[in-house]
Amino acid sequence: MYKERLEIETLITQSRVNGYTDIKQIYRATKEQTRENSLIPNEDVRPLQPKDIPLHPTPTYIRIPIIIDGEIQTSNLSYLIKDQDWPITQLTSYIKNWIKGSSNI
């Protein structure tokens, strides 16, 4: 601990705050360039990661509005790699399917 100039009291306090009740659970403690302390736990006590078990979480995406107040947002279309005709085609298809569904009632 001397090389990093970490005080033992600070290390023990920070390990408790991070949920490690025994100092033996800490693999490495370092002082970052920002002067903050980082604790790296031993592998057997680190938080569970998706790669540790056979889970394949689906990616989470943020919805991007295409039409706001009746105007097509061309900058948002560029994120989706779509042109200005794409939302019109999608809406037309949706409306046609909706009308077909309504006529069956």
XYZ file of C-alpha atoms in Angstrom:
105
model
C 0.000 0.000 0.000
C 2.968 2.284 0.483
C 3.729 2.614 -3.251
C 0.296 4.035 -3.946
C 0.298 6.181 -0.782
C -3.093 4.957 0.319
C -3.905 5.196 3.967
C -5.122 1.894 5.381
C -8.112 3.569 7.065
C -9.186 5.045 3.724
C -8.782 1.675 2.024
C -10.831 -0.150 4.668
C -13.568 2.496 4.601
C -13.791 2.500 0.816
C -13.858 -1.298 0.666
C -16.778 -1.353 3.142
C -18.633 1.322 1.146
C -18.195 -0.813 -1.983
C -19.594 -3.885 -0.207
C -16.360 -5.735 0.608
C -16.352 -6.655 4.277
C -12.873 -8.171 4.378
C -9.727 -6.461 3.102
C -8.639 -9.866 1.747
C -11.391 -9.510 -0.873
C -9.459 -6.676 -2.536
C -6.997 -7.762 -5.226
C -5.554 -4.334 -5.940
C -6.056 -0.767 -4.783
C -4.729 2.107 -6.850
C -4.796 5.854 -6.765
C -5.988 7.194 -10.121
C -4.639 10.305 -11.842
C -7.790 12.054 -10.679
C -6.567 11.340 -7.106
C -9.494 8.975 -6.524
C -8.948 5.473 -5.191
C -9.955 2.437 -7.248
C -10.543 -0.982 -5.754
C -10.270 -4.108 -7.861
C -11.830 -7.104 -6.097
C -10.672 -10.699 -6.256
C -12.429 -12.700 -8.968
C -14.410 -14.788 -6.503
C -16.115 -11.731 -4.941
C -16.599 -9.431 -7.920
C -20.174 -8.723 -9.077
C -21.753 -11.276 -11.379
C -21.385 -10.426 -15.064
C -23.602 -11.677 -17.944
C -20.600 -13.515 -19.413
C -20.298 -15.539 -16.175
C -23.536 -17.401 -16.904
C -25.024 -18.496 -20.226
C -27.216 -15.430 -20.675
C -27.366 -13.408 -23.826
C -29.091 -10.137 -22.930
C -30.682 -8.331 -25.816
C -29.291 -4.896 -26.592
C -31.219 -1.934 -25.268
C -31.982 0.828 -27.704
C -33.214 4.329 -27.168
C -36.241 5.139 -29.289
C -35.567 7.877 -31.789
C -38.537 10.053 -32.758
C -39.031 10.225 -36.512
C -41.943 12.660 -36.606
C -42.328 15.487 -34.094
C -45.263 17.899 -34.331
C -46.051 16.612 -37.818
C -42.546 17.240 -39.181
C -40.138 14.518 -40.288
C -36.880 14.716 -38.344
C -34.303 14.243 -41.095
C -31.361 14.275 -38.674
C -32.893 11.327 -36.793
C -33.498 9.482 -40.059
C -29.782 9.707 -40.789
C -29.044 7.771 -37.550
C -31.285 4.996 -38.853
C -29.782 5.191 -42.338
C -33.209 5.878 -43.852
C -34.382 8.479 -46.361
C -37.422 10.790 -46.147
C -39.605 8.345 -48.100
C -39.169 5.612 -45.485
C -41.569 6.982 -42.806
C -44.197 7.713 -45.455
C -43.936 4.139 -46.764
C -44.200 2.771 -43.219
C -47.239 4.897 -42.383
C -48.961 4.020 -45.656
C -48.470 0.322 -45.012
C -49.744 0.674 -41.424
C -52.851 2.586 -42.519
C -53.654 0.031 -45.257
C -53.408 -2.835 -42.752
C -55.495 -0.905 -40.229
C -58.228 -0.287 -42.832
C -58.238 -3.971 -43.819
C -58.585 -4.948 -40.157
C -61.408 -2.446 -39.608
C -63.412 -3.666 -42.600
C -63.603 -7.187 -41.112
C -65.645 -5.983 -38.123
